Amino acid sequence: MKLEPKAILQIQKPMEEVFEGIVNPLHMTKYFIAESSGRLESGNEVVWKFPEFSEKFPITEIHTKSPHTISFVWDPETVVNIKLEEQKDQSTIVRVNEKGKELNEKNLAWALENSGGWANFLACLKAYLEYGIELRKGAFDFMRNNSTTS
């Protein structure tokens, strides 16, 4: 059995705007990451830096189909899939799932943590796109000295 952390949220913005908010590092650094070496685009490989971790994370096997899907690998065992669904009211449902790890005690803890992480990602994306609020700013400063891994 493979584990699959998931999160879903509706954002009151058009699908194209939500897609750009996810793939463009100028936006992502306002709600998710501290640094990125480039856009999430098919064929690219980028490196992300999070404010709460000292490590940098390579993002590989990026595939995008604007404005509907984004997928990438940031852990050799898993693939992140983000799907956007336009609604009649011009809002967008965003679904995130991460697949690949086998069921065991260590990976179960990982799945629970990542489900919360993706829910946080979506809440921060919503706050940023709808209201210009950077929810993540300072939210994880307490982790800087307490963690050396993701």
XYZ file of C-alpha atoms in Angstrom:
150
model
C 0.000 0.000 0.000
C 1.285 3.446 -0.952
C 0.670 6.461 1.271
C -0.877 9.593 -0.221
C -0.922 12.875 1.716
C -3.686 15.116 0.340
C -5.077 18.619 0.722
C -7.830 20.536 -1.081
C -9.037 24.140 -0.913
C -11.111 26.555 -2.980
C -9.504 29.888 -3.836
C -11.601 32.837 -4.955
C -9.408 33.665 -7.957
C -9.415 32.563 -11.625
C -7.517 29.390 -12.445
C -4.833 31.203 -14.491
C -4.029 33.478 -11.550
C -3.816 30.546 -9.131
C -1.586 28.613 -11.558
C 0.770 31.598 -11.854
C 0.779 31.939 -8.071
C 2.101 28.389 -7.812
C 4.664 28.303 -10.637
C 6.129 31.822 -10.337
C 8.845 32.182 -7.667
C 8.073 35.902 -7.312
C 4.725 34.834 -5.853
C 5.856 31.648 -4.112
C 8.393 33.544 -2.013
C 5.493 35.537 -0.551
C 3.688 32.513 0.908
C 5.718 29.270 0.679
C 9.464 29.380 0.069
C 12.286 31.824 0.806
C 14.154 31.323 -2.480
C 13.830 29.559 -5.829
C 16.260 29.231 -8.690
C 13.454 29.482 -11.264
C 9.883 28.870 -12.376
C 8.115 25.544 -12.174
C 8.032 24.762 -15.903
C 8.163 21.494 -17.793
C 11.744 20.406 -18.334
C 13.186 22.754 -15.696
C 14.931 21.736 -12.513
C 14.927 24.268 -9.697
C 16.196 24.511 -6.142
C 14.011 25.699 -3.281
C 15.084 27.122 0.056
C 12.574 27.319 2.895
C 12.958 29.966 5.593
C 12.813 27.413 8.413
C 15.410 24.938 7.062
C 19.099 25.330 6.319
C 18.950 22.762 3.511
C 18.073 23.434 -0.092
C 15.680 21.141 -1.921
C 16.114 20.164 -5.581
C 12.831 20.107 -7.500
C 13.070 17.737 -10.458
C 10.881 16.061 -13.086
C 8.727 19.179 -13.350
C 5.706 18.875 -15.635
C 3.161 21.642 -16.112
C 0.082 21.998 -18.285
C -1.077 25.582 -17.920
C -3.365 26.318 -16.179
C -4.504 22.834 -15.097
C -1.705 20.721 -13.631
C 1.695 20.910 -11.979
C 3.764 17.931 -10.899
C 7.288 17.538 -9.567
C 9.590 15.411 -7.468
C 11.303 16.789 -4.359
C 11.828 13.499 -2.590
C 13.184 10.585 -4.647
C 10.328 8.366 -3.437
C 7.415 10.717 -4.121
C 5.692 12.746 -6.812
C 3.672 15.866 -5.964
C 0.604 16.449 -8.141
C -1.338 19.724 -8.088
C -4.595 19.929 -10.040
C -6.615 23.085 -10.575
C -10.329 23.028 -11.379
C -12.103 26.168 -12.542
C -15.536 26.775 -11.031
C -18.535 28.566 -12.563
C -17.976 31.551 -10.248
C -14.376 31.940 -11.557
C -12.918 30.508 -8.341
C -10.508 27.576 -8.415
C -10.391 24.310 -6.513
C -6.788 23.265 -5.863
C -6.063 19.605 -5.095
C -2.614 18.520 -3.921
C -1.499 14.947 -3.420
C 1.859 13.326 -2.926
C 2.329 9.649 -3.839
C 4.987 7.027 -3.559
C 6.026 5.979 -0.071
C 5.257 2.507 1.252
C 3.191 2.089 4.412
C 5.383 1.742 7.494
C 5.600 3.585 10.808
C 8.184 6.139 9.653
C 6.359 6.893 6.414
C 2.995 7.128 8.175
C 4.405 9.931 10.344
C 5.746 11.558 7.151
C 2.309 11.313 5.465
C 0.540 12.933 8.405
C 3.096 15.756 8.543
C 2.948 16.345 4.791
C -0.870 16.390 4.736
C -0.677 19.216 7.263
C 2.093 20.860 5.265
C 0.062 20.854 2.056
C -2.988 22.188 3.911
C -0.755 24.996 5.192
C 0.537 25.606 1.651
C -3.027 25.999 0.379
C -4.121 28.257 3.244
C -1.081 30.478 2.699
C -1.688 30.539 -1.074
C -5.331 31.539 -0.493
C -4.430 34.302 1.981
C -1.772 35.659 -0.384
C -3.803 35.555 -3.617
C -7.104 36.744 -2.154
C -5.901 39.290 0.417
C -2.163 39.909 -0.091
C -1.431 38.472 3.360
C 1.832 36.598 3.919
C 0.663 34.047 6.524
C 3.884 32.066 6.462
C 6.089 35.043 7.359
C 7.560 34.277 10.783
C 5.272 31.277 11.281
C 8.065 28.725 11.459
C 10.953 30.771 12.848
C 10.933 28.528 15.925
C 12.065 25.614 13.705
C 15.293 27.225 12.465
C 17.418 26.086 15.399
C 15.457 22.904 16.099
C 15.619 21.113 12.751
C 18.199 20.031 10.251
C 15.903 17.881 8.140
C 12.582 18.294 6.414
